[in-house]
XYZ file of N, CA, C and O in Angstrom:
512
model
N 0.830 -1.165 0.000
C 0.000 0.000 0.000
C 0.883 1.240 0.000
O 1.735 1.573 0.824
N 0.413 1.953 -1.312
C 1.434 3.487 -1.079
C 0.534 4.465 -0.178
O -0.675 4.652 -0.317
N 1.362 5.036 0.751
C 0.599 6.340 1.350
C 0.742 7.342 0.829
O 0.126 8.265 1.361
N 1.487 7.659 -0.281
C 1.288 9.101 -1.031
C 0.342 9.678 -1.310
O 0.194 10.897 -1.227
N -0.894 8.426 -1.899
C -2.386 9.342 -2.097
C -2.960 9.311 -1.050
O -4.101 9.679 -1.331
N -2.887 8.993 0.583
C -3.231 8.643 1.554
C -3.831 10.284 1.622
O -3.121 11.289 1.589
N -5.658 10.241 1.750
C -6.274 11.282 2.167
C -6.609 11.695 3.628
O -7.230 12.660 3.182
N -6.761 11.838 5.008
C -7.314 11.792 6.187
C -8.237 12.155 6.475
O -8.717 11.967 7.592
N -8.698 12.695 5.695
C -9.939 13.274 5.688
C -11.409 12.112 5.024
O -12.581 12.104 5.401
N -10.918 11.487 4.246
C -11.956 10.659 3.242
C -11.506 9.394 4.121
O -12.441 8.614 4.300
N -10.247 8.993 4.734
C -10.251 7.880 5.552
C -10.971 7.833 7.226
O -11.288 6.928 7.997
N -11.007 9.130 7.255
C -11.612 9.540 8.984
C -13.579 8.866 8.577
O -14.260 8.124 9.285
N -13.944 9.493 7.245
C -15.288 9.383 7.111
C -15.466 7.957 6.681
O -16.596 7.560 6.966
N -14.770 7.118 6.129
C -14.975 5.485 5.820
C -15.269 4.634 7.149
O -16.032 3.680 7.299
N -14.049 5.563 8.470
C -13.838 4.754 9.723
C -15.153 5.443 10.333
O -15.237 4.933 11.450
N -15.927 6.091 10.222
C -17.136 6.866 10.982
C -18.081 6.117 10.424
O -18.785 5.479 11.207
N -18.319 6.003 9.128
C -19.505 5.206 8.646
C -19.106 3.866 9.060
O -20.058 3.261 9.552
N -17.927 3.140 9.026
C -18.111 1.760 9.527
C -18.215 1.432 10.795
O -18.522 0.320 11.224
N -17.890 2.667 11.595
C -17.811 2.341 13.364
C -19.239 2.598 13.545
O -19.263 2.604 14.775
N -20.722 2.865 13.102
C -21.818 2.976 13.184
C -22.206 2.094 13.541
O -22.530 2.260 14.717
N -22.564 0.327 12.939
C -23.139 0.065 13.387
C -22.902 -0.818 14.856
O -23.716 -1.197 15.697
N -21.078 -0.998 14.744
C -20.621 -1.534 16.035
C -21.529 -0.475 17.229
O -22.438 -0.886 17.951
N -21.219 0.360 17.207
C -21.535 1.714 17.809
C -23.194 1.427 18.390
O -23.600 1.182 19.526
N -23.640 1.518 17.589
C -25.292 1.279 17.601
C -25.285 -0.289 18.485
O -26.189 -0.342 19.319
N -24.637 -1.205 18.429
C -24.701 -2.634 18.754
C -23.925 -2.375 20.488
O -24.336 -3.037 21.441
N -23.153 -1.664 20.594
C -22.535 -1.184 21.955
C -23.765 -0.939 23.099
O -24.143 -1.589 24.074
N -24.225 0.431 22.427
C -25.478 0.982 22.857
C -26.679 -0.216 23.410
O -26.979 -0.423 24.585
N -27.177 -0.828 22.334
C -28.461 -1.369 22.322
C -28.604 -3.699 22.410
O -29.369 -4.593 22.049
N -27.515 -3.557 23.006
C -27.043 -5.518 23.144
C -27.385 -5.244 24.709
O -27.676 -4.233 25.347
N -27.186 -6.856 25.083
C -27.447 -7.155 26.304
C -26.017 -7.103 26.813
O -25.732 -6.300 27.701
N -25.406 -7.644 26.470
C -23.280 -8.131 26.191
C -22.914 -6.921 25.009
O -22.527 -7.140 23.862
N -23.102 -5.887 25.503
C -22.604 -4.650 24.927
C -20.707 -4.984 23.879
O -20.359 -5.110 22.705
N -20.156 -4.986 25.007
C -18.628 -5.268 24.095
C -18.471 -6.944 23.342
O -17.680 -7.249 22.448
N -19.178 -7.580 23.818
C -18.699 -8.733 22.341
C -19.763 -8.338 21.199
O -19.513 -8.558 20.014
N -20.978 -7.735 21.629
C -21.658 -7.256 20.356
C -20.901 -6.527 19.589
O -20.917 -6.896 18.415
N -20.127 -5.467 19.859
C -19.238 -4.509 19.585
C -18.230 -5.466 18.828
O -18.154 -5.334 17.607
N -17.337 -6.555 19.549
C -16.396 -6.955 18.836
C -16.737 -7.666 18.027
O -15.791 -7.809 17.252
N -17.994 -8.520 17.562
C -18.511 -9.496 16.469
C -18.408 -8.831 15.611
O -17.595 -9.030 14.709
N -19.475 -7.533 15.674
C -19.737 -6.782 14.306
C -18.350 -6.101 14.422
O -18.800 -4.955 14.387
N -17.522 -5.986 14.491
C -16.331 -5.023 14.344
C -15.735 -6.421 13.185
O -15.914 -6.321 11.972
N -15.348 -7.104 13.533
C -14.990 -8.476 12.762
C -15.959 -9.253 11.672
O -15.383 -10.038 10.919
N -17.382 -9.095 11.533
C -18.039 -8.986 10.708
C -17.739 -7.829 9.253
O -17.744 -8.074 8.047
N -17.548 -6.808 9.849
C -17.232 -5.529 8.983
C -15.900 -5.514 8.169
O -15.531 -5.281 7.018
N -15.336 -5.911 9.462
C -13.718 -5.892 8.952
C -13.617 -7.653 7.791
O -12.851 -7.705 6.828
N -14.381 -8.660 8.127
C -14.208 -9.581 6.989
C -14.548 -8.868 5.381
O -14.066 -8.913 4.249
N -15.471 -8.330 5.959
C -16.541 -7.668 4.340
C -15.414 -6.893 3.925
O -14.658 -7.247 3.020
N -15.310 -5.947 4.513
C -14.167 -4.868 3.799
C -12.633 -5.276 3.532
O -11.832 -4.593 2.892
N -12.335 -6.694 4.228
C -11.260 -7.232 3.526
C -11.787 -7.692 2.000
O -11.235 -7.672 0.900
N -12.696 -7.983 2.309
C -13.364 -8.833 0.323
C -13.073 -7.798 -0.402
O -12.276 -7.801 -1.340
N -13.838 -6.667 0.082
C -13.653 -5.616 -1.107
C -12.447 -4.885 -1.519
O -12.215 -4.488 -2.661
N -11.562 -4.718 -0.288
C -10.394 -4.746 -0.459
C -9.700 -5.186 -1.370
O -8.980 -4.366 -1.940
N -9.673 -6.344 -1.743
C -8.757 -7.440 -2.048
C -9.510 -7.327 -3.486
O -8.727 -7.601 -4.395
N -10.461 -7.087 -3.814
C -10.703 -7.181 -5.349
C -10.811 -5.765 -5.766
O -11.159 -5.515 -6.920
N -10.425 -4.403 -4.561
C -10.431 -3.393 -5.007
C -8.727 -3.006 -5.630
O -8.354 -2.287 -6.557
N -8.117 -3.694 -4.822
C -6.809 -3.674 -5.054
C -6.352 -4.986 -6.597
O -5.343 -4.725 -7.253
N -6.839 -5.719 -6.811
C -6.707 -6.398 -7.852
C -7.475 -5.409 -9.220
O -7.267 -5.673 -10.404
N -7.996 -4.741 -8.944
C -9.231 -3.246 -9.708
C -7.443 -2.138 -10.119
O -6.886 -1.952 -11.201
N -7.138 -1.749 -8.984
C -5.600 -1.035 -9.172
C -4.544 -1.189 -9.731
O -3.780 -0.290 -10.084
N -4.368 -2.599 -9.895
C -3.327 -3.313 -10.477
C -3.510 -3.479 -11.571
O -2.611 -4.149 -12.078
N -4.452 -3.119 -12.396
C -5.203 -3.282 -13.686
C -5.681 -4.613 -14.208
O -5.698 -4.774 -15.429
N -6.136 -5.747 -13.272
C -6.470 -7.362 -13.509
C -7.813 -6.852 -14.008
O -8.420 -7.913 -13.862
N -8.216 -6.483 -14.220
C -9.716 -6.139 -14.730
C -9.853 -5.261 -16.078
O -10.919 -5.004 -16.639
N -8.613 -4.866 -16.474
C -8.597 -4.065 -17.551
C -8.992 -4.525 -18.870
O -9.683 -3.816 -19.602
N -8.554 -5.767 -19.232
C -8.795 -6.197 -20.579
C -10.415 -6.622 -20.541
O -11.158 -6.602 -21.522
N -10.673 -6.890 -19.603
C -12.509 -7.357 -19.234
C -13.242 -5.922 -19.577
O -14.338 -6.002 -20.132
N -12.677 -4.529 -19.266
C -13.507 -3.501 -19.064
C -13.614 -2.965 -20.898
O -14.536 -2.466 -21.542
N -12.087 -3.394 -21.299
C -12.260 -2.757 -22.791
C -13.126 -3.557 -23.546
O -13.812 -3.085 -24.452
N -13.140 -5.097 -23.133
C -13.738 -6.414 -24.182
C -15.335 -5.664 -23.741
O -15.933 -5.294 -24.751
N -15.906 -5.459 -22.748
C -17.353 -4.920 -22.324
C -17.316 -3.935 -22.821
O -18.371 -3.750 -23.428
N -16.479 -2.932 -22.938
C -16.888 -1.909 -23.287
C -17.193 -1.706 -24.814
O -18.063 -0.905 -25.157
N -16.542 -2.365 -25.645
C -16.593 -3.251 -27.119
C -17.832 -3.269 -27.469
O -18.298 -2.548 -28.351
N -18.631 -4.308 -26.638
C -19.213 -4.964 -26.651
C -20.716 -4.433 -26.265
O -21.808 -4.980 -26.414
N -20.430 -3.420 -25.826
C -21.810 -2.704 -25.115
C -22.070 -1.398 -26.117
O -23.192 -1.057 -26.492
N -20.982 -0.812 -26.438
C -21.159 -0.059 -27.610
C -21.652 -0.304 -28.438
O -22.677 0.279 -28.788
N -21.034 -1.412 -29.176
C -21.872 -2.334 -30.131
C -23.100 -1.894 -30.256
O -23.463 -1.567 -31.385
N -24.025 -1.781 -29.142
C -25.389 -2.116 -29.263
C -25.482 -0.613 -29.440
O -26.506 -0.440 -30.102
N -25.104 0.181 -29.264
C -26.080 1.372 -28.637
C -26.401 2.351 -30.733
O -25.607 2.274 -31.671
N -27.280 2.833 -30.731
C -27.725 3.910 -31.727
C -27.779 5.163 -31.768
O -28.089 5.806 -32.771
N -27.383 5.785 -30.313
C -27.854 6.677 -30.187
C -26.741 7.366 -30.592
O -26.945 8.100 -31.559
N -25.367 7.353 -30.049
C -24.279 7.841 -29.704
C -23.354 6.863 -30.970
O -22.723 5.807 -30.919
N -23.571 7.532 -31.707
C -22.834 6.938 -33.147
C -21.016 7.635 -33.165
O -19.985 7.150 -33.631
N -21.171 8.391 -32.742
C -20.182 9.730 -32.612
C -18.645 8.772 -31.576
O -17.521 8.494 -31.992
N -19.230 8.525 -30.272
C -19.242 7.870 -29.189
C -18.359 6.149 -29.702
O -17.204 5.766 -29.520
N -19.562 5.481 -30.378
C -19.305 4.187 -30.730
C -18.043 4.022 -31.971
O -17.341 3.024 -32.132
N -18.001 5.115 -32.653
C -16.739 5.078 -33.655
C -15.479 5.505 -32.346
O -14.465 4.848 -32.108
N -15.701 6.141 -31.996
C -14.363 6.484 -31.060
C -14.146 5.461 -30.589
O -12.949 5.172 -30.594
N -15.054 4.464 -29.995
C -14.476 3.710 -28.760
C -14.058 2.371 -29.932
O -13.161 1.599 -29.595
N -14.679 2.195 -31.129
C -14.354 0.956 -31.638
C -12.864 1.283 -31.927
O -12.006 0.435 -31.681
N -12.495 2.644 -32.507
C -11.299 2.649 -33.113
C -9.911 3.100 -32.129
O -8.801 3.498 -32.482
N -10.547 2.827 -30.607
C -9.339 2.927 -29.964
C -8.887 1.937 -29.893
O -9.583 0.929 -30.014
N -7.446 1.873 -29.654
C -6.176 0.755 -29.385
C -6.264 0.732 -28.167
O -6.402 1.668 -27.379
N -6.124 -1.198 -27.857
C -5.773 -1.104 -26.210
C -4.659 -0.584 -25.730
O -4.889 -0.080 -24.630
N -3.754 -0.496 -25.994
C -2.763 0.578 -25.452
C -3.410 1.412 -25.343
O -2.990 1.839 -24.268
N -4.456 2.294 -25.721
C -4.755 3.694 -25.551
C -5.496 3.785 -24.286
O -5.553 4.668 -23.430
N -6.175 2.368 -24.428
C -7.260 2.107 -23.301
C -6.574 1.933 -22.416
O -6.897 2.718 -21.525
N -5.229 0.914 -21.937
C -4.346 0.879 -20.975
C -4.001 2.576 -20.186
O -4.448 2.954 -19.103
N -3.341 3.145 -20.867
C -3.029 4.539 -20.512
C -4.467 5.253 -19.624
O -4.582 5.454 -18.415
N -5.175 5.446 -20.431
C -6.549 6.165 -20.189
C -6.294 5.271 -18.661
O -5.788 5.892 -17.726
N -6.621 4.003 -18.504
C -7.239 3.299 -17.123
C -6.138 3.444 -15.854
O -6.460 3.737 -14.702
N -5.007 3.220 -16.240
C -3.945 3.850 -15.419
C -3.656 5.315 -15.043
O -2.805 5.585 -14.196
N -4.106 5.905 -15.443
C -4.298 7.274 -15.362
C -5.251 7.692 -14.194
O -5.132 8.435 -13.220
N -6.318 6.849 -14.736
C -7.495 7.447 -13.888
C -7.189 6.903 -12.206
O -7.760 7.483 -11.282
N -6.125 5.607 -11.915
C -6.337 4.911 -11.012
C -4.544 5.898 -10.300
O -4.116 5.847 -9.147
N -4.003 6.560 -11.339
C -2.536 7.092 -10.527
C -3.217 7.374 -9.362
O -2.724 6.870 -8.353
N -4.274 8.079 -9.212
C -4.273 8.839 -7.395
C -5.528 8.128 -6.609
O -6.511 8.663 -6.096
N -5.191 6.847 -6.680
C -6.242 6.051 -5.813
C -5.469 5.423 -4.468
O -4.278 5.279 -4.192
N -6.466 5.180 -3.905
C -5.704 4.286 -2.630
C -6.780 3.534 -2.348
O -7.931 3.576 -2.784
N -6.085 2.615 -1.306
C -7.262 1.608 -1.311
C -7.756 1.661 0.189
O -6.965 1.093 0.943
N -8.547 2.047 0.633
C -9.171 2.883 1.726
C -9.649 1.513 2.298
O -9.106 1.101 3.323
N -10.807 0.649 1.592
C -11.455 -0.269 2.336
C -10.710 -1.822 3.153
O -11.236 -2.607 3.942
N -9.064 -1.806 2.454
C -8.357 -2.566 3.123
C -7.926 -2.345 4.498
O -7.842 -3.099 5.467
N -7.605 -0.755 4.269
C -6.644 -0.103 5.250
C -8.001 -0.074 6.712
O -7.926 -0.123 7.940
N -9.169 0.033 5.680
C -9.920 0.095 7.161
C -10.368 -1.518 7.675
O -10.372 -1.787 8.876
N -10.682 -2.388 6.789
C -10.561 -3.683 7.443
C -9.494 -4.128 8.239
O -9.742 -5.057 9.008
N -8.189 -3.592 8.215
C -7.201 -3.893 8.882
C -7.443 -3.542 10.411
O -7.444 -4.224 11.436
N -7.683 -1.973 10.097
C -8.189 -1.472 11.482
C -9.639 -1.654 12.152
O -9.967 -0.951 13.108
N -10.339 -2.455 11.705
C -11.344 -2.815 11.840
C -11.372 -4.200 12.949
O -12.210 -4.493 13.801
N -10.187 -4.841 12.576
C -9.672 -6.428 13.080
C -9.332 -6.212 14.270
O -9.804 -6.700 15.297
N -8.066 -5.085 14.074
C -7.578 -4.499 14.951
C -8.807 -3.996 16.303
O -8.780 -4.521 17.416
N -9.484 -3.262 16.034
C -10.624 -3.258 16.883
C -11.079 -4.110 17.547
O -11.069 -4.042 18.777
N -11.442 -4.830 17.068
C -12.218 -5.951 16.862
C -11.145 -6.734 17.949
O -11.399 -6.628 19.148
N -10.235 -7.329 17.622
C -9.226 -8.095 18.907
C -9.047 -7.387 19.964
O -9.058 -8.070 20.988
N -8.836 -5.930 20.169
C -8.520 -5.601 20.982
C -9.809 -5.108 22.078
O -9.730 -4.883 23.285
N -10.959 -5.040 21.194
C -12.462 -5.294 22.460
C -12.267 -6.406 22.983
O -12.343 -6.487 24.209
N -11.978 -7.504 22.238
C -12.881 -8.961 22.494
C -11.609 -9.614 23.882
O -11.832 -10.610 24.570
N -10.271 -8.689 23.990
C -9.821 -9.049 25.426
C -10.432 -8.497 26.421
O -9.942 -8.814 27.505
N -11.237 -7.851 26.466
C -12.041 -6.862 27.532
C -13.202 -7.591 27.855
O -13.921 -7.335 28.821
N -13.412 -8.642 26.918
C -14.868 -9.431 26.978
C -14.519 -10.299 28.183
O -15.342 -11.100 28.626
């Protein structure tokens, strides 16, 4: 993971929306802190998934799938004739560039918070 595009601001609000519903489960359980640490480890599994195929998304493993669809979906359309000549007569190299481009200033937020999510998550469940 590079931290160069590392935002704190867009990572503070990922960790606020995911600490909700632990949060809410703290509040309103009978066993307040293992409710807390289940769903903390519930969350943090999910956001490892997405993680892990968001980061395979970065690496460009999905690239030749997005140009073959994108091919392929053009194809159909009538409306956007203008549109459908451009995209038939680009080169995948061109398409490579374009997709790397768009992904230079990404980071992958939903790993970094499943990590800390685990992290949570173990360090309630000694308190249990």
């Amino acid at each position: 993971m590079k931290f160069k595009n590392f935002k704190f601001t867009t990572f503070l609000t990922n960790m606020i929306v995911l600490l909700l519903f632990p949060i809410f489960k703290l509040v309103s359980s009978e066993k307040p802190l293992l409710a807390f640490s289940d769903s903390c480890m519930i969350i943090a599994i999910i956001m490892a998934l997405i993680g892990i195929v968001f980061n395979l998304y970065l690496s460009g493993d999905f690239d030749i799938t997005g140009y073959i669809a994108g091919k392929a979906f053009n194809r159909n359309k009538k409306d956007f004739e203008a549109f459908k000549h451009d995209q038939e007569n680009r080169d995948f190299d061109v398409y490579m560039q374009d997709q790397k481009e768009k992904r230079k200033d990404s980071f992958n937020y939903p790993l970094l918070c499943s990590i800390l999510m685990f992290l949570i998550s173990l360090i309630s469940a000694l308190f249990v």
